[in-house]
CSV table of N, CA and C in Angstrom, one decimal:
chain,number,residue,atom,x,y,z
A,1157,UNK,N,0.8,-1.2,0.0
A,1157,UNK,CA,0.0,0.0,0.0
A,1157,UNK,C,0.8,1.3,0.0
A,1158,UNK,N,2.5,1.4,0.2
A,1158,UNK,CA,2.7,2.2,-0.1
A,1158,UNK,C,3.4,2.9,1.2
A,1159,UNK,N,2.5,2.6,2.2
A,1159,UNK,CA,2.6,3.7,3.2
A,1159,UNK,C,3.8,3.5,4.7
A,1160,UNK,N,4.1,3.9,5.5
A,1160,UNK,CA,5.1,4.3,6.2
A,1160,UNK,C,4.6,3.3,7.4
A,1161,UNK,N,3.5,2.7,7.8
A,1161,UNK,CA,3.0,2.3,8.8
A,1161,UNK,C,3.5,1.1,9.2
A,1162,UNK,N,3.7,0.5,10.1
A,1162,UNK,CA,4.4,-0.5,10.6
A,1162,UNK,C,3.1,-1.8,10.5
A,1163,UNK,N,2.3,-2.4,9.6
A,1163,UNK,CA,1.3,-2.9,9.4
A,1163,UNK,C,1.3,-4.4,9.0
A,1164,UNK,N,3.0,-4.6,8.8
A,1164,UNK,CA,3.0,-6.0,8.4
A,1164,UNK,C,3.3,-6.1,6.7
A,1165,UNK,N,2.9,-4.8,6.1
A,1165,UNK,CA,3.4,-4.9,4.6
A,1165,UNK,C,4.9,-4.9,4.5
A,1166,UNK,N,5.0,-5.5,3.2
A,1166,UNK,CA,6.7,-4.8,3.6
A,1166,UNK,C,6.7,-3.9,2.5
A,1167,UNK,N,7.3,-3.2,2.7
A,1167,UNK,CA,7.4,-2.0,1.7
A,1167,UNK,C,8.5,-1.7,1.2
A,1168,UNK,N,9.5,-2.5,1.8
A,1168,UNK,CA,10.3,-2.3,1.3
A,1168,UNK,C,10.9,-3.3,0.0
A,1169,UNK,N,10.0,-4.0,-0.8
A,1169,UNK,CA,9.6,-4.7,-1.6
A,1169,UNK,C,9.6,-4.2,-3.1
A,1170,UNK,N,10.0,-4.7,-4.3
A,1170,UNK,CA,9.1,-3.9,-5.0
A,1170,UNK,C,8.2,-4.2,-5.8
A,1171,UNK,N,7.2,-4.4,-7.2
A,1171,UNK,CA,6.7,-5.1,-7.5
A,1171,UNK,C,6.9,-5.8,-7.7
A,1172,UNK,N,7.9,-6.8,-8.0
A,1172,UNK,CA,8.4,-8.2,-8.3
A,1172,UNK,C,8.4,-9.2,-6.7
A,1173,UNK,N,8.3,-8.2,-5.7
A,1173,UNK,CA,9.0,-8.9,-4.4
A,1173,UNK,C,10.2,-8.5,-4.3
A,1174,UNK,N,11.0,-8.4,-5.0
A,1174,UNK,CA,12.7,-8.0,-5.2
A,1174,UNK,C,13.0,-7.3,-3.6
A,1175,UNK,N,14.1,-6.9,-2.7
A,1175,UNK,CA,13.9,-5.9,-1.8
A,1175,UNK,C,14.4,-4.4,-2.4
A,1176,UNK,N,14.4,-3.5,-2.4
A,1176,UNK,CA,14.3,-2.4,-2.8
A,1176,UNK,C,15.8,-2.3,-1.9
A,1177,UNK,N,16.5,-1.2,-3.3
A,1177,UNK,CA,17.9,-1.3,-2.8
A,1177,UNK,C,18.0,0.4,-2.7
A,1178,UNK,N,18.3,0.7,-1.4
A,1178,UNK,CA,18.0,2.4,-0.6
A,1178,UNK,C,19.8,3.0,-0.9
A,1179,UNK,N,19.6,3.6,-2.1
A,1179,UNK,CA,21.4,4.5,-2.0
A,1179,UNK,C,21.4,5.1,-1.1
A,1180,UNK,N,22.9,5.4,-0.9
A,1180,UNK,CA,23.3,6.5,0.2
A,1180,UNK,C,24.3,7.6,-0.1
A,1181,UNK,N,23.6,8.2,-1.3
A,1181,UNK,CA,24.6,9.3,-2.1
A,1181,UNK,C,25.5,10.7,-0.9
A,1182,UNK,N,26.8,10.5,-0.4
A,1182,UNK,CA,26.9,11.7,0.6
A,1182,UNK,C,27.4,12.9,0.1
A,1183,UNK,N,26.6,13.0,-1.6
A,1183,UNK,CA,27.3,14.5,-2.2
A,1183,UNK,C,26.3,15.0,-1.3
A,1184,UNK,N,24.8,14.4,-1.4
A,1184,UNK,CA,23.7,15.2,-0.6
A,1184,UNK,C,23.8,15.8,0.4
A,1185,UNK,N,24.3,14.8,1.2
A,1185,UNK,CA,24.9,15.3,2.8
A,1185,UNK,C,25.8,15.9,2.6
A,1186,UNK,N,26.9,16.1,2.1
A,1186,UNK,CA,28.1,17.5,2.1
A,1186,UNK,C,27.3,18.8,1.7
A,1187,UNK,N,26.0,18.8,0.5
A,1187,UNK,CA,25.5,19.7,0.0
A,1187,UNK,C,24.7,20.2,1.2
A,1188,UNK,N,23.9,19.6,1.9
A,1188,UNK,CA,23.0,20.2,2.9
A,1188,UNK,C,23.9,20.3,4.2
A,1189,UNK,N,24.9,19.6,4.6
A,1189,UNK,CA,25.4,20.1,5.5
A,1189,UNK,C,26.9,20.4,5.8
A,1190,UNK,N,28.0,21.7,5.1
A,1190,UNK,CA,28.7,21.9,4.8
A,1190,UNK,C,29.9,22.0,5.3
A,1191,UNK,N,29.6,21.3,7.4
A,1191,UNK,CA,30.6,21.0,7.9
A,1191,UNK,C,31.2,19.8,7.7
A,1192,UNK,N,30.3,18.9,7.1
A,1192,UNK,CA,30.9,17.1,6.4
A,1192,UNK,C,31.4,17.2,5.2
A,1193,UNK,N,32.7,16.5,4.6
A,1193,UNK,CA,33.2,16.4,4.2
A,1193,UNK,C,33.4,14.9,3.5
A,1194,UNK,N,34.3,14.4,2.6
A,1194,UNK,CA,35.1,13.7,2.6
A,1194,UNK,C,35.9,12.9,3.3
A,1195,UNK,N,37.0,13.9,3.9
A,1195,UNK,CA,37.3,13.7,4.7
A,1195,UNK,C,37.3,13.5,6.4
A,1196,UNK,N,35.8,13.8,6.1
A,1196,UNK,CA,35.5,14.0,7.8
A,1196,UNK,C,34.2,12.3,7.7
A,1197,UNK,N,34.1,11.7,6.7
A,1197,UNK,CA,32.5,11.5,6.8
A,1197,UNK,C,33.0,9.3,6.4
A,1198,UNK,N,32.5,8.5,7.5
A,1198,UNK,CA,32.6,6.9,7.0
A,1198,UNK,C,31.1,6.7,7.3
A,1199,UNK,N,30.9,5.9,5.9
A,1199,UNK,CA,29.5,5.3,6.3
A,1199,UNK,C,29.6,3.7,6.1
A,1200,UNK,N,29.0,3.2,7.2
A,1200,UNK,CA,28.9,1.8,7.6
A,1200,UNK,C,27.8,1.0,6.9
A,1201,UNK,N,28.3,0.3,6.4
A,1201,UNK,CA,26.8,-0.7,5.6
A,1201,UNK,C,27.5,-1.9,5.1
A,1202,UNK,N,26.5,-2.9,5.3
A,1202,UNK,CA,26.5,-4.7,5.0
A,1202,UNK,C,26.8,-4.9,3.6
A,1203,UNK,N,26.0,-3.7,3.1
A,1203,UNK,CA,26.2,-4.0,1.3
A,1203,UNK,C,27.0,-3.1,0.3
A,1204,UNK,N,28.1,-3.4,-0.2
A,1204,UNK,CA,28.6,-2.5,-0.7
A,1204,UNK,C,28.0,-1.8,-1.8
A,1205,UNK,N,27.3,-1.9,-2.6
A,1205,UNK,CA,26.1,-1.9,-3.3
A,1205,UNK,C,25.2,-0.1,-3.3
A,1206,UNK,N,24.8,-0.3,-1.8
A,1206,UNK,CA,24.2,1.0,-1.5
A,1206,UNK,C,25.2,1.9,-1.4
A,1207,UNK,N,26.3,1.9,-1.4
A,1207,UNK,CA,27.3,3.1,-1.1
A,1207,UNK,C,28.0,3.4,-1.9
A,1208,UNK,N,27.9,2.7,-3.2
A,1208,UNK,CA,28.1,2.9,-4.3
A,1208,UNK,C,28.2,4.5,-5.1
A,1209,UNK,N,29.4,5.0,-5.0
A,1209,UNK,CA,29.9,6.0,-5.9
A,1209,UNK,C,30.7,7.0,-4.3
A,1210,UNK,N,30.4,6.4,-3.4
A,1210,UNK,CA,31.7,6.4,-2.3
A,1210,UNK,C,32.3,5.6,-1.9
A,1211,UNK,N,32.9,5.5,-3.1
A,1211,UNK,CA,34.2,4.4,-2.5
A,1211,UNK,C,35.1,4.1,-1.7
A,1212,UNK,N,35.8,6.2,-1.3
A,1212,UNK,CA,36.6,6.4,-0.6
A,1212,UNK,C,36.4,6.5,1.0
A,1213,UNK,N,34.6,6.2,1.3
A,1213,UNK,CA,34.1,6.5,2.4
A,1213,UNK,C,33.3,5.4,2.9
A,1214,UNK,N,33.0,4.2,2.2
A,1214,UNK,CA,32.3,3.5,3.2
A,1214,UNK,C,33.6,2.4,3.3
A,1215,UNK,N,32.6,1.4,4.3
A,1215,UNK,CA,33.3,0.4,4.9
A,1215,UNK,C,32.2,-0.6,5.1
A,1216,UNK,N,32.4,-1.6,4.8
A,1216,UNK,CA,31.6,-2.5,4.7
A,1216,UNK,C,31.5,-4.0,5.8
A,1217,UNK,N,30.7,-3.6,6.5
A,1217,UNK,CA,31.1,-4.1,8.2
A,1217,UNK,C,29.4,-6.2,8.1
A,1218,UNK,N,30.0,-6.6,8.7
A,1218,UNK,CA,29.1,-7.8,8.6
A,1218,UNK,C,28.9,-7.5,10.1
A,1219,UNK,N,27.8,-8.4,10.2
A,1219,UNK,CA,27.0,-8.6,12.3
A,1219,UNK,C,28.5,-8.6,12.9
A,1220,UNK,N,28.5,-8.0,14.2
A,1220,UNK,CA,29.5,-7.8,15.3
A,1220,UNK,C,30.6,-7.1,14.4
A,1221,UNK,N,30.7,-6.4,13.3
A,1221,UNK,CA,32.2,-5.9,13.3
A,1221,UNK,C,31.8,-4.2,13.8
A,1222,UNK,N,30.6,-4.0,13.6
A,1222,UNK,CA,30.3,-1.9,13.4
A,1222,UNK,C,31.0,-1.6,14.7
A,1223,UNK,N,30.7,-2.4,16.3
A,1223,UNK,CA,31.2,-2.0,16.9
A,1223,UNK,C,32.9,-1.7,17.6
A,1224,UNK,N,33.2,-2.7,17.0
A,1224,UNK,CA,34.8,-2.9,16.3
A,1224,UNK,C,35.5,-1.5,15.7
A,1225,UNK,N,35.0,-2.0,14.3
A,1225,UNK,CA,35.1,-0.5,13.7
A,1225,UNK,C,34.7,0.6,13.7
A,1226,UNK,N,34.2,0.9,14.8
A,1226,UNK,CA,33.4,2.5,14.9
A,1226,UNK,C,34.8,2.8,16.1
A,1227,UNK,N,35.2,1.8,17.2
A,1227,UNK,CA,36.2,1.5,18.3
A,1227,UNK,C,37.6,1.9,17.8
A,1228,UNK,N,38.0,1.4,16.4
A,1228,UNK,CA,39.2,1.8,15.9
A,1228,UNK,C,39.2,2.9,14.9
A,1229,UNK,N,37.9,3.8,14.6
A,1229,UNK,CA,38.0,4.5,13.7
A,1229,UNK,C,38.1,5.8,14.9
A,1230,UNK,N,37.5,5.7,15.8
A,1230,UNK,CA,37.5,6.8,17.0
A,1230,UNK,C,39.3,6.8,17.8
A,1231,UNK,N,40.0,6.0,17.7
A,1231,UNK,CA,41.0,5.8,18.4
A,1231,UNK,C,41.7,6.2,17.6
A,1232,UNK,N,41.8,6.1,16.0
A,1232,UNK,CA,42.3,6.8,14.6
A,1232,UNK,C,42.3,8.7,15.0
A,1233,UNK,N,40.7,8.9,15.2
A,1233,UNK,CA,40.5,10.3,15.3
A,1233,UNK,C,41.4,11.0,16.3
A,1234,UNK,N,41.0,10.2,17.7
A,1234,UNK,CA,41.8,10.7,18.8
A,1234,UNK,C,43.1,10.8,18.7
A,1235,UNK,N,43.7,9.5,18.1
A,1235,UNK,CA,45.4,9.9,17.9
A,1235,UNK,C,46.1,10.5,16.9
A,1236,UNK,N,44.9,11.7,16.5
A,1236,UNK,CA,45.3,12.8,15.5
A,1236,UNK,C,44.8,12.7,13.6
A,1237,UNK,N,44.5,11.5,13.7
A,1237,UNK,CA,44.1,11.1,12.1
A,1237,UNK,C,43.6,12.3,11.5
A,1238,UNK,N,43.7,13.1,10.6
A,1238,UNK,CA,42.9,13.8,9.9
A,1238,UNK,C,41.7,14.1,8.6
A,1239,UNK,N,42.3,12.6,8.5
A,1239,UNK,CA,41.7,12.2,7.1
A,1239,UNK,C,40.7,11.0,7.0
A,1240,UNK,N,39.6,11.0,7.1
A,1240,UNK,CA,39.2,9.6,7.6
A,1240,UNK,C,39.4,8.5,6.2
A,1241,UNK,N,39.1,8.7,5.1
A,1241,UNK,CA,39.4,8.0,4.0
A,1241,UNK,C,40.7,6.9,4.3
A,1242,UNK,N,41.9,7.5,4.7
A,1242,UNK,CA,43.0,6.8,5.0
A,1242,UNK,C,43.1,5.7,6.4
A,1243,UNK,N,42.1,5.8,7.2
A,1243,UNK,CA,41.5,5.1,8.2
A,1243,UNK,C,40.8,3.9,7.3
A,1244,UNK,N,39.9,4.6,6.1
A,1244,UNK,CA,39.4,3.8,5.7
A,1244,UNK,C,40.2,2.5,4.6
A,1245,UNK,N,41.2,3.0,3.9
A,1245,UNK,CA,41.8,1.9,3.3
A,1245,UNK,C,42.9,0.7,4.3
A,1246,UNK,N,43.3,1.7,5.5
A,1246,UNK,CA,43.6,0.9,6.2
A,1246,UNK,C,42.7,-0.3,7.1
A,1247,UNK,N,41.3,0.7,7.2
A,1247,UNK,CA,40.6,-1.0,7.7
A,1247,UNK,C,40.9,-1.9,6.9
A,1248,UNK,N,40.4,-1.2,5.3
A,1248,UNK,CA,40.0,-2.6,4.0
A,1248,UNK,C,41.3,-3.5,4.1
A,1249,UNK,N,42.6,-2.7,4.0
A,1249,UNK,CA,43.6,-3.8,4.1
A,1249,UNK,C,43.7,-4.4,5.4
A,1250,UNK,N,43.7,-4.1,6.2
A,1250,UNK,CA,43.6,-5.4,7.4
A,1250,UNK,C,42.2,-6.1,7.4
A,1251,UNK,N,41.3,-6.0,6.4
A,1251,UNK,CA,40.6,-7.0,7.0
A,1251,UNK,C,40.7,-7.9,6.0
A,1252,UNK,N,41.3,-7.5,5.1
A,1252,UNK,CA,41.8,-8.6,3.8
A,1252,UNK,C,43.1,-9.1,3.6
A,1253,UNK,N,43.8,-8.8,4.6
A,1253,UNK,CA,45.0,-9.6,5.6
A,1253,UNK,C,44.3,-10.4,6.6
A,1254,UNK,N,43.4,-10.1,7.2
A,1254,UNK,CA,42.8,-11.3,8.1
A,1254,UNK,C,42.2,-12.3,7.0
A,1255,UNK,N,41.4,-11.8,6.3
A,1255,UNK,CA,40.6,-12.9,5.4
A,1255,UNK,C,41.6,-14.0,4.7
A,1256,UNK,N,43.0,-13.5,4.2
A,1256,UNK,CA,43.9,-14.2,3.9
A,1256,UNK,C,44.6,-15.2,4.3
A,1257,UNK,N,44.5,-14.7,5.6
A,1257,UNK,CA,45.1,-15.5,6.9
A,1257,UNK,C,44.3,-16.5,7.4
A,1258,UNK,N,43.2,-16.8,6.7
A,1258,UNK,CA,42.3,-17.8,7.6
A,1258,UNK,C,42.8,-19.1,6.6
């Protein structure tokens, strides 16, 4: 039906059944809010998919890692990092040194 109500539809569906795939464009968010940045901005999500055309900003976290990586991306900030992108290639490479390692 379309609508926002918590009703048991899923709505997040689309006509096929397929699940509806929600981008997360952050030119928007730099546009409406001008103290976020590139450099200042990681966004966390399961599917690399939706974050699609920020490459340099998301991180792609499965159940139990967000709190992990939110833990070492603050510990990055605190011990001067300025750049968060470079936080972020460094997760991607260590967690594709752990995946190697298994």
């Amino acid at each position: 039906d379309g609508d926002d109500d918590d009703d048991g539809d899923d709505d997040d569906d689309d006509d096929e059944g397929h699940k509806k795939l929600y981008m997360k464009p952050l030119n928007k968010v730099y546009e409406a809010f001008p103290l976020w940045s590139p450099s200042s901005t990681v966004i966390f999500d399961d599917d690399a998919a939706k974050v699609e055309g920020n490459a340099d900003n998301f991180v792609v976290v499965g159940e139990g890692e967000v709190a992990i990586a939110v833990a070492d991306l603050k510990a990055y900030v605190v011990g001067g990092g300025k750049d968060v992108r470079e936080w972020v290639r460094s997760w991607r490479d260590s967690k594709k040194q752990h995946e190697k390692n298994r």
